[in-house]
PDB file of C-alpha atoms in Angstrom:
ATOM      1  CA  UNK A 270     125.181  94.257  95.199  1.00 45.00           C
ATOM      2  CA  UNK A 271     127.503  91.246  95.143  1.00 54.00           C
ATOM      3  CA  UNK A 272     126.700  90.467  98.764  1.00 91.00           C
ATOM      4  CA  UNK A 273     122.959  90.528  98.140  1.00 96.00           C
ATOM      5  CA  UNK A 274     123.342  88.140  95.209  1.00 96.00           C
ATOM      6  CA  UNK A 275     125.336  85.794  97.440  1.00 97.00           C
ATOM      7  CA  UNK A 276     122.734  86.040 100.181  1.00 98.00           C
ATOM      8  CA  UNK A 277     119.985  85.362  97.634  1.00 98.00           C
ATOM      9  CA  UNK A 278     121.776  82.267  96.328  1.00 98.00           C
ATOM     10  CA  UNK A 279     122.235  80.815  99.828  1.00 98.00           C
ATOM     11  CA  UNK A 280     118.645  81.600 100.807  1.00 98.00           C
ATOM     12  CA  UNK A 281     117.495  79.859  97.635  1.00 98.00           C
ATOM     13  CA  UNK A 282     119.590  76.810  98.474  1.00 98.00           C
ATOM     14  CA  UNK A 283     118.006  76.695 101.922  1.00 98.00           C
ATOM     15  CA  UNK A 284     114.451  77.198 100.651  1.00 98.00           C
ATOM     16  CA  UNK A 285     114.751  74.453  98.033  1.00 98.00           C
ATOM     17  CA  UNK A 286     116.233  72.044 100.573  1.00 98.00           C
ATOM     18  CA  UNK A 287     113.451  72.814 103.036  1.00 98.00           C
ATOM     19  CA  UNK A 288     110.874  72.384 100.291  1.00 97.00           C
ATOM     20  CA  UNK A 289     112.235  68.910  99.674  1.00 97.00           C
ATOM     21  CA  UNK A 290     111.691  68.112 103.350  1.00 95.00           C
ATOM     22  CA  UNK A 291     108.085  69.303 103.143  1.00 96.00           C
ATOM     23  CA  UNK A 292     107.460  67.191 100.054  1.00 94.00           C
ATOM     24  CA  UNK A 293     108.789  64.159 101.918  1.00 92.00           C
ATOM     25  CA  UNK A 294     106.473  64.633 104.904  1.00 89.00           C
ATOM     26  CA  UNK A 295     103.344  65.578 102.964  1.00 89.00           C
ATOM     27  CA  UNK A 296     100.537  63.128 103.695  1.00 83.00           C
ATOM     28  CA  UNK A 297     102.704  61.162 106.134  1.00 80.00           C
ATOM     29  CA  UNK A 298     102.356  63.140 109.350  1.00 69.00           C
ATOM     30  CA  UNK A 299      99.989  60.722 111.086  1.00 61.00           C
ATOM     31  CA  UNK A 300      99.965  61.899 114.740  1.00 54.00           C
ATOM     32  CA  UNK A 301     102.884  64.345 114.383  1.00 57.00           C
ATOM     33  CA  UNK A 302     100.644  67.437 114.559  1.00 58.00           C
ATOM     34  CA  UNK A 303     100.151  69.499 117.723  1.00 55.00           C
ATOM     35  CA  UNK A 304      98.650  72.865 118.701  1.00 54.00           C
ATOM     36  CA  UNK A 305     100.986  75.581 120.007  1.00 53.00           C
ATOM     37  CA  UNK A 306      98.408  77.287 122.221  1.00 50.00           C
ATOM     38  CA  UNK A 307      95.525  78.770 120.282  1.00 49.00           C
ATOM     39  CA  UNK A 308      93.054  76.572 118.375  1.00 49.00           C
ATOM     40  CA  UNK A 309      94.280  76.088 114.829  1.00 48.00           C
ATOM     41  CA  UNK A 310      97.845  77.262 115.558  1.00 48.00           C
ATOM     42  CA  UNK A 311      99.525  74.048 114.500  1.00 56.00           C
ATOM     43  CA  UNK A 312     103.070  72.783 114.395  1.00 65.00           C
ATOM     44  CA  UNK A 313     104.136  69.562 112.727  1.00 81.00           C
ATOM     45  CA  UNK A 314     107.215  67.402 112.484  1.00 85.00           C
ATOM     46  CA  UNK A 315     107.603  68.871 108.995  1.00 89.00           C
ATOM     47  CA  UNK A 316     107.829  72.447 110.363  1.00 89.00           C
ATOM     48  CA  UNK A 317     110.631  71.431 112.685  1.00 91.00           C
ATOM     49  CA  UNK A 318     112.539  69.351 110.140  1.00 93.00           C
ATOM     50  CA  UNK A 319     112.255  72.080 107.510  1.00 96.00           C
ATOM     51  CA  UNK A 320     113.518  74.717 109.939  1.00 96.00           C
ATOM     52  CA  UNK A 321     116.449  72.543 110.976  1.00 96.00           C
ATOM     53  CA  UNK A 322     117.593  72.283 107.356  1.00 97.00           C
ATOM     54  CA  UNK A 323     117.321  76.039 106.846  1.00 98.00           C
ATOM     55  CA  UNK A 324     119.191  76.820 110.045  1.00 97.00           C
ATOM     56  CA  UNK A 325     122.009  74.441 109.203  1.00 97.00           C
ATOM     57  CA  UNK A 326     122.593  76.067 105.824  1.00 98.00           C
ATOM     58  CA  UNK A 327     122.318  79.669 106.996  1.00 97.00           C
ATOM     59  CA  UNK A 328     124.446  79.167 110.109  1.00 96.00           C
ATOM     60  CA  UNK A 329     127.106  77.348 108.113  1.00 97.00           C
ATOM     61  CA  UNK A 330     127.417  80.210 105.615  1.00 96.00           C
ATOM     62  CA  UNK A 331     126.675  83.146 107.930  1.00 96.00           C
ATOM     63  CA  UNK A 332     127.663  82.194 111.490  1.00 95.00           C
ATOM     64  CA  UNK A 333     127.710  85.824 112.668  1.00 95.00           C
ATOM     65  CA  UNK A 334     124.216  86.708 111.437  1.00 96.00           C
ATOM     66  CA  UNK A 335     121.162  86.890 113.692  1.00 97.00           C
ATOM     67  CA  UNK A 336     118.095  84.745 113.031  1.00 97.00           C
ATOM     68  CA  UNK A 337     114.415  84.971 113.899  1.00 97.00           C
ATOM     69  CA  UNK A 338     112.745  81.639 113.185  1.00 94.00           C
ATOM     70  CA  UNK A 339     109.119  80.740 113.823  1.00 89.00           C
ATOM     71  CA  UNK A 340     109.837  77.533 115.740  1.00 87.00           C
ATOM     72  CA  UNK A 341     113.244  78.295 117.291  1.00 90.00           C
ATOM     73  CA  UNK A 342     112.844  81.989 118.059  1.00 91.00           C
ATOM     74  CA  UNK A 343     115.886  84.270 118.238  1.00 93.00           C
ATOM     75  CA  UNK A 344     119.261  82.742 117.461  1.00 93.00           C
ATOM     76  CA  UNK A 345     122.784  83.988 116.864  1.00 89.00           C
ATOM     77  CA  UNK A 346     124.189  87.454 117.440  1.00 87.00           C
ATOM     78  CA  UNK A 347     121.133  89.657 117.923  1.00 86.00           C
ATOM     79  CA  UNK A 348     123.276  92.810 117.617  1.00 88.00           C
ATOM     80  CA  UNK A 349     124.279  91.937 114.057  1.00 94.00           C
ATOM     81  CA  UNK A 350     122.708  94.164 111.377  1.00 95.00           C
ATOM     82  CA  UNK A 351     121.864  91.086 109.300  1.00 97.00           C
ATOM     83  CA  UNK A 352     118.694  89.354 110.498  1.00 97.00           C
ATOM     84  CA  UNK A 353     117.190  86.332 108.757  1.00 98.00           C
ATOM     85  CA  UNK A 354     113.421  85.939 109.220  1.00 98.00           C
ATOM     86  CA  UNK A 355     112.422  82.328 108.606  1.00 97.00           C
ATOM     87  CA  UNK A 356     109.092  80.579 108.260  1.00 97.00           C
ATOM     88  CA  UNK A 357     109.886  76.931 107.496  1.00 97.00           C
ATOM     89  CA  UNK A 358     106.253  76.147 106.670  1.00 96.00           C
ATOM     90  CA  UNK A 359     103.872  79.039 106.097  1.00 96.00           C
ATOM     91  CA  UNK A 360     100.416  77.521 105.863  1.00 94.00           C
ATOM     92  CA  UNK A 361     100.830  74.702 108.381  1.00 91.00           C
ATOM     93  CA  UNK A 362      97.094  74.105 108.751  1.00 90.00           C
ATOM     94  CA  UNK A 363      96.768  73.789 104.980  1.00 93.00           C
ATOM     95  CA  UNK A 364      99.735  71.433 104.922  1.00 93.00           C
ATOM     96  CA  UNK A 365      98.329  69.241 107.701  1.00 89.00           C
ATOM     97  CA  UNK A 366      95.134  68.839 105.663  1.00 90.00           C
ATOM     98  CA  UNK A 367      97.063  68.373 102.388  1.00 93.00           C
ATOM     99  CA  UNK A 368      95.471  71.562 101.052  1.00 95.00           C
ATOM    100  CA  UNK A 369      97.893  72.879  98.404  1.00 96.00           C
ATOM    101  CA  UNK A 370      98.647  76.374  99.712  1.00 97.00           C
ATOM    102  CA  UNK A 371     101.853  76.389 101.757  1.00 97.00           C
ATOM    103  CA  UNK A 372     105.452  77.427 101.298  1.00 98.00           C
ATOM    104  CA  UNK A 373     108.888  78.099 102.740  1.00 98.00           C
ATOM    105  CA  UNK A 374     109.693  81.773 103.343  1.00 98.00           C
ATOM    106  CA  UNK A 375     113.196  83.124 103.996  1.00 98.00           C
ATOM    107  CA  UNK A 376     113.827  86.854 104.191  1.00 98.00           C
ATOM    108  CA  UNK A 377     116.838  88.966 105.116  1.00 98.00           C
ATOM    109  CA  UNK A 378     116.654  92.308 106.903  1.00 97.00           C
ATOM    110  CA  UNK A 379     119.716  94.547 106.769  1.00 97.00           C
ATOM    111  CA  UNK A 380     119.600  97.221 109.457  1.00 96.00           C
ATOM    112  CA  UNK A 381     115.871  96.541 109.742  1.00 96.00           C
ATOM    113  CA  UNK A 382     115.097  96.876 106.029  1.00 97.00           C
ATOM    114  CA  UNK A 383     114.016  93.881 103.874  1.00 98.00           C
ATOM    115  CA  UNK A 384     116.736  93.247 101.291  1.00 98.00           C
ATOM    116  CA  UNK A 385     116.478  89.600 100.202  1.00 98.00           C
ATOM    117  CA  UNK A 386     113.525  87.255  99.913  1.00 98.00           C
ATOM    118  CA  UNK A 387     112.878  83.707  98.752  1.00 98.00           C
ATOM    119  CA  UNK A 388     109.470  82.020  98.818  1.00 98.00           C
ATOM    120  CA  UNK A 389     109.236  78.428  97.625  1.00 98.00           C
ATOM    121  CA  UNK A 390     105.984  76.540  97.019  1.00 98.00           C
ATOM    122  CA  UNK A 391     107.081  72.894  96.774  1.00 97.00           C
ATOM    123  CA  UNK A 392     103.636  71.580  95.833  1.00 97.00           C
ATOM    124  CA  UNK A 393     103.493  73.649  92.635  1.00 97.00           C
ATOM    125  CA  UNK A 394     107.285  73.930  92.299  1.00 98.00           C
ATOM    126  CA  UNK A 395     107.139  77.718  92.204  1.00 98.00           C
ATOM    127  CA  UNK A 396     110.235  79.595  93.312  1.00 98.00           C
ATOM    128  CA  UNK A 397     109.927  83.328  93.980  1.00 98.00           C
ATOM    129  CA  UNK A 398     113.156  85.305  94.464  1.00 98.00           C
ATOM    130  CA  UNK A 399     114.079  88.943  94.971  1.00 98.00           C
ATOM    131  CA  UNK A 400     116.846  91.190  96.250  1.00 98.00           C
ATOM    132  CA  UNK A 401     117.049  94.959  96.473  1.00 98.00           C
ATOM    133  CA  UNK A 402     117.790  96.480  93.041  1.00 96.00           C
ATOM    134  CA  UNK A 403     118.061  92.998  91.498  1.00 97.00           C
ATOM    135  CA  UNK A 404     114.406  92.572  90.542  1.00 98.00           C
ATOM    136  CA  UNK A 405     111.869  89.866  91.321  1.00 98.00           C
ATOM    137  CA  UNK A 406     111.390  86.514  89.601  1.00 98.00           C
ATOM    138  CA  UNK A 407     109.146  83.468  89.525  1.00 98.00           C
ATOM    139  CA  UNK A 408     111.024  80.333  88.471  1.00 98.00           C
ATOM    140  CA  UNK A 409     113.855  82.681  87.464  1.00 97.00           C
ATOM    141  CA  UNK A 410     111.755  84.767  85.063  1.00 98.00           C
ATOM    142  CA  UNK A 411     110.964  88.422  85.840  1.00 98.00           C
ATOM    143  CA  UNK A 412     107.597  89.205  87.382  1.00 98.00           C
ATOM    144  CA  UNK A 413     105.590  92.385  87.788  1.00 98.00           C
ATOM    145  CA  UNK A 414     102.462  93.446  89.610  1.00 98.00           C
ATOM    146  CA  UNK A 415      99.137  93.803  87.822  1.00 98.00           C
ATOM    147  CA  UNK A 416      97.971  97.036  86.212  1.00 98.00           C
ATOM    148  CA  UNK A 417      94.481  97.003  87.737  1.00 98.00           C
ATOM    149  CA  UNK A 418      93.742 100.606  88.667  1.00 98.00           C
ATOM    150  CA  UNK A 419      90.183 100.484  90.021  1.00 98.00           C
ATOM    151  CA  UNK A 420      89.267  98.974  93.362  1.00 98.00           C
ATOM    152  CA  UNK A 421      85.943  97.790  91.925  1.00 97.00           C
ATOM    153  CA  UNK A 422      87.814  95.678  89.372  1.00 98.00           C
ATOM    154  CA  UNK A 423      90.380  94.274  91.773  1.00 98.00           C
ATOM    155  CA  UNK A 424      90.793  90.831  93.306  1.00 98.00           C
ATOM    156  CA  UNK A 425      92.147  90.891  96.843  1.00 98.00           C
ATOM    157  CA  UNK A 426      93.474  88.354  99.326  1.00 98.00           C
ATOM    158  CA  UNK A 427      93.623  88.422 103.119  1.00 97.00           C
ATOM    159  CA  UNK A 428      93.858  86.207 106.170  1.00 91.00           C
ATOM    160  CA  UNK A 429      92.626  85.758 109.736  1.00 88.00           C
ATOM    161  CA  UNK A 430      94.897  85.514 112.762  1.00 70.00           C
ATOM    162  CA  UNK A 431      94.835  82.767 115.369  1.00 63.00           C
ATOM    163  CA  UNK A 432      93.360  85.171 117.946  1.00 61.00           C
ATOM    164  CA  UNK A 433      90.263  85.801 115.810  1.00 56.00           C
ATOM    165  CA  UNK A 434      88.041  84.025 118.361  1.00 58.00           C
ATOM    166  CA  UNK A 435      89.304  86.237 121.178  1.00 64.00           C
ATOM    167  CA  UNK A 436      88.977  89.751 119.728  1.00 61.00           C
ATOM    168  CA  UNK A 437      86.466  91.789 117.756  1.00 58.00           C
ATOM    169  CA  UNK A 438      89.444  93.217 115.844  1.00 67.00           C
ATOM    170  CA  UNK A 439      89.553  90.018 113.811  1.00 78.00           C
ATOM    171  CA  UNK A 440      89.355  91.249 110.189  1.00 89.00           C
ATOM    172  CA  UNK A 441      85.838  89.899 109.665  1.00 87.00           C
ATOM    173  CA  UNK A 442      84.324  93.350 109.107  1.00 86.00           C
ATOM    174  CA  UNK A 443      87.116  94.330 106.734  1.00 92.00           C
ATOM    175  CA  UNK A 444      86.611  91.118 104.775  1.00 92.00           C
ATOM    176  CA  UNK A 445      82.876  91.766 104.359  1.00 89.00           C
ATOM    177  CA  UNK A 446      83.295  95.450 103.518  1.00 91.00           C
ATOM    178  CA  UNK A 447      85.946  94.885 100.856  1.00 95.00           C
ATOM    179  CA  UNK A 448      84.109  91.909  99.370  1.00 95.00           C
ATOM    180  CA  UNK A 449      81.313  94.399  98.551  1.00 92.00           C
ATOM    181  CA  UNK A 450      83.714  96.923  97.013  1.00 95.00           C
ATOM    182  CA  UNK A 451      85.766  94.581  94.791  1.00 97.00           C
ATOM    183  CA  UNK A 452      85.431  91.608  92.470  1.00 97.00           C
ATOM    184  CA  UNK A 453      86.210  89.370  95.416  1.00 97.00           C
ATOM    185  CA  UNK A 454      88.431  88.585  98.389  1.00 97.00           C
ATOM    186  CA  UNK A 455      90.254  85.291  98.741  1.00 97.00           C
ATOM    187  CA  UNK A 456      91.790  83.640 101.809  1.00 95.00           C
ATOM    188  CA  UNK A 457      94.711  81.297 101.060  1.00 95.00           C
ATOM    189  CA  UNK A 458      96.041  80.642 104.559  1.00 95.00           C
ATOM    190  CA  UNK A 459      99.622  81.620 103.681  1.00 97.00           C
ATOM    191  CA  UNK A 460     100.714  85.254 104.061  1.00 97.00           C
ATOM    192  CA  UNK A 461     103.957  84.669 102.167  1.00 98.00           C
ATOM    193  CA  UNK A 462     102.115  83.216  99.177  1.00 98.00           C
ATOM    194  CA  UNK A 463      99.610  86.075  99.325  1.00 98.00           C
ATOM    195  CA  UNK A 464     102.451  88.563  98.912  1.00 98.00           C
ATOM    196  CA  UNK A 465     104.027  86.481  96.153  1.00 98.00           C
ATOM    197  CA  UNK A 466     100.721  86.412  94.295  1.00 98.00           C
ATOM    198  CA  UNK A 467     100.400  90.193  94.465  1.00 98.00           C
ATOM    199  CA  UNK A 468     103.978  90.433  93.192  1.00 98.00           C
ATOM    200  CA  UNK A 469     103.292  88.286  90.143  1.00 98.00           C
ATOM    201  CA  UNK A 470      99.934  89.880  89.348  1.00 98.00           C
ATOM    202  CA  UNK A 471      97.571  87.057  90.295  1.00 98.00           C
ATOM    203  CA  UNK A 472      95.841  89.304  92.808  1.00 98.00           C
ATOM    204  CA  UNK A 473      95.902  93.085  93.091  1.00 98.00           C
ATOM    205  CA  UNK A 474      96.118  93.677  96.824  1.00 98.00           C
ATOM    206  CA  UNK A 475      96.533  92.086 100.234  1.00 98.00           C
ATOM    207  CA  UNK A 476      96.029  93.175 103.822  1.00 97.00           C
ATOM    208  CA  UNK A 477      96.217  91.335 107.120  1.00 94.00           C
ATOM    209  CA  UNK A 478      96.570  91.802 110.871  1.00 91.00           C
ATOM    210  CA  UNK A 479      98.114  89.507 113.486  1.00 89.00           C
ATOM    211  CA  UNK A 480     101.099  88.506 111.372  1.00 93.00           C
ATOM    212  CA  UNK A 481     104.730  87.977 112.412  1.00 94.00           C
ATOM    213  CA  UNK A 482     107.940  89.220 110.767  1.00 96.00           C
ATOM    214  CA  UNK A 483     108.792  85.761 109.424  1.00 96.00           C
ATOM    215  CA  UNK A 484     105.480  85.775 107.527  1.00 96.00           C
ATOM    216  CA  UNK A 485     106.237  88.877 105.475  1.00 97.00           C
ATOM    217  CA  UNK A 486     109.915  89.885 105.224  1.00 98.00           C
ATOM    218  CA  UNK A 487     110.569  87.832 102.078  1.00 98.00           C
ATOM    219  CA  UNK A 488     107.271  88.862 100.514  1.00 98.00           C
ATOM    220  CA  UNK A 489     107.825  92.567 101.169  1.00 98.00           C
ATOM    221  CA  UNK A 490     111.058  92.789  99.167  1.00 98.00           C
ATOM    222  CA  UNK A 491     109.582  90.507  96.494  1.00 98.00           C
ATOM    223  CA  UNK A 492     106.594  92.796  96.032  1.00 98.00           C
ATOM    224  CA  UNK A 493     108.650  95.980  96.096  1.00 98.00           C
ATOM    225  CA  UNK A 494     111.023  94.641  93.453  1.00 98.00           C
ATOM    226  CA  UNK A 495     108.026  93.620  91.326  1.00 98.00           C
ATOM    227  CA  UNK A 496     106.791  97.215  91.327  1.00 98.00           C
ATOM    228  CA  UNK A 497     104.282  97.058  94.164  1.00 98.00           C
ATOM    229  CA  UNK A 498     103.759  99.114  97.290  1.00 98.00           C
ATOM    230  CA  UNK A 499     103.814  98.069 100.946  1.00 98.00           C
ATOM    231  CA  UNK A 500     102.717 100.229 103.906  1.00 98.00           C
ATOM    232  CA  UNK A 501     100.752 100.235 107.115  1.00 97.00           C
ATOM    233  CA  UNK A 502      96.949 100.271 106.784  1.00 95.00           C
ATOM    234  CA  UNK A 503      96.893 104.074 106.829  1.00 96.00           C
ATOM    235  CA  UNK A 504      99.552 104.452 104.154  1.00 97.00           C
ATOM    236  CA  UNK A 505     102.389 105.332 106.516  1.00 97.00           C
ATOM    237  CA  UNK A 506     105.676 103.380 106.316  1.00 97.00           C
ATOM    238  CA  UNK A 507     105.386  99.717 107.239  1.00 97.00           C
ATOM    239  CA  UNK A 508     106.771  98.601 110.581  1.00 96.00           C
ATOM    240  CA  UNK A 509     107.747  94.955 110.184  1.00 96.00           C
ATOM    241  CA  UNK A 510     106.963  94.111 113.795  1.00 93.00           C
ATOM    242  CA  UNK A 511     103.587  95.900 113.857  1.00 94.00           C
ATOM    243  CA  UNK A 512     101.569  92.823 112.901  1.00 92.00           C
ATOM    244  CA  UNK A 513      99.655  94.685 110.167  1.00 94.00           C
ATOM    245  CA  UNK A 514     100.385  95.117 106.483  1.00 97.00           C
ATOM    246  CA  UNK A 515      98.811  96.602 103.364  1.00 98.00           C
ATOM    247  CA  UNK A 516     100.361  95.489 100.076  1.00 98.00           C
ATOM    248  CA  UNK A 517      99.152  96.251  96.551  1.00 98.00           C
ATOM    249  CA  UNK A 518     100.132  96.728  92.949  1.00 98.00           C
ATOM    250  CA  UNK A 519     100.452 100.426  93.799  1.00 98.00           C
ATOM    251  CA  UNK A 520      97.612 101.586  91.552  1.00 98.00           C
ATOM    252  CA  UNK A 521      94.831 100.756  94.017  1.00 98.00           C
ATOM    253  CA  UNK A 522      96.873 101.439  97.140  1.00 98.00           C
ATOM    254  CA  UNK A 523      95.399 104.742  98.224  1.00 98.00           C
ATOM    255  CA  UNK A 524      91.821 103.654  97.580  1.00 98.00           C
ATOM    256  CA  UNK A 525      92.306 100.365  99.412  1.00 98.00           C
ATOM    257  CA  UNK A 526      93.938 102.168 102.325  1.00 97.00           C
ATOM    258  CA  UNK A 527      91.037 104.596 102.552  1.00 97.00           C
ATOM    259  CA  UNK A 528      88.517 101.753 102.379  1.00 96.00           C
ATOM    260  CA  UNK A 529      90.292  99.867 105.170  1.00 95.00           C
ATOM    261  CA  UNK A 530      90.336 102.935 107.387  1.00 93.00           C
ATOM    262  CA  UNK A 531      86.588 103.482 106.858  1.00 92.00           C
ATOM    263  CA  UNK A 532      85.401  99.948 107.647  1.00 88.00           C
ATOM    264  CA  UNK A 533      82.212  99.987 109.761  1.00 72.00           C
ATOM    265  CA  UNK A 534      82.526  98.303 113.172  1.00 62.00           C
ATOM    266  CA  UNK A 535      81.704  94.617 113.310  1.00 62.00           C
ATOM    267  CA  UNK A 536      78.492  95.339 115.210  1.00 59.00           C
ATOM    268  CA  UNK A 537      77.118  97.180 112.171  1.00 60.00           C
ATOM    269  CA  UNK A 538      77.029  93.889 110.245  1.00 57.00           C
ATOM    270  CA  UNK A 539      74.837  92.089 112.756  1.00 57.00           C
TER     271      UNK A 539
END
């Protein structure tokens, strides 16, 4: 318990410092934006500077821990049971356009299980924190998931991966199908914020494919500590590296899972 609180405090220090970096670069990138391979998969000078700050803090405090960072990849002792999953700027495309939906996400896996998570939105100055058995907070006040129990009355959020132009398994059909079954589906462009918003009750459920561990580790423990449920699409235990996640307030979980598994093929919408 004491260790997790220490880890949470250091992760918070790193997230706030990185958020300060993002605030400093916002609107000042000029030509410091490039594509990493696929159209729309951007990286900026802010991503790199934010990650450097996070790495310096984590490696100074936990030199033996392993790290998986979006821009730097695998670092440190990869055999260590402690693995930090870092996204220095989740929502880079939003950030590059000065669209206010982006954040820093820092999560800790212990023996493969999410145990600590910090998500910081520097634009709105919202700090989400959680650790196993320590609860979840927004700006240091406890948060809980919504109590919406009917899929027809729910508001959902999702996203679309960078390979959406290259595959028919691109979440378009799921988006259309669930828009018909609910009060609406939103797309923020930041998986970490999507999970944080389910955790604090702003939306009732979230699903997505094509995501990476650094997108979701912090959000998974945040949502679980806020009373929510996280699984694979079919309701089986989530595999962090699978690239797919279903996360809800718990009350609509089974119905949303069933709806996802019954989505008509994309060709049926043509």
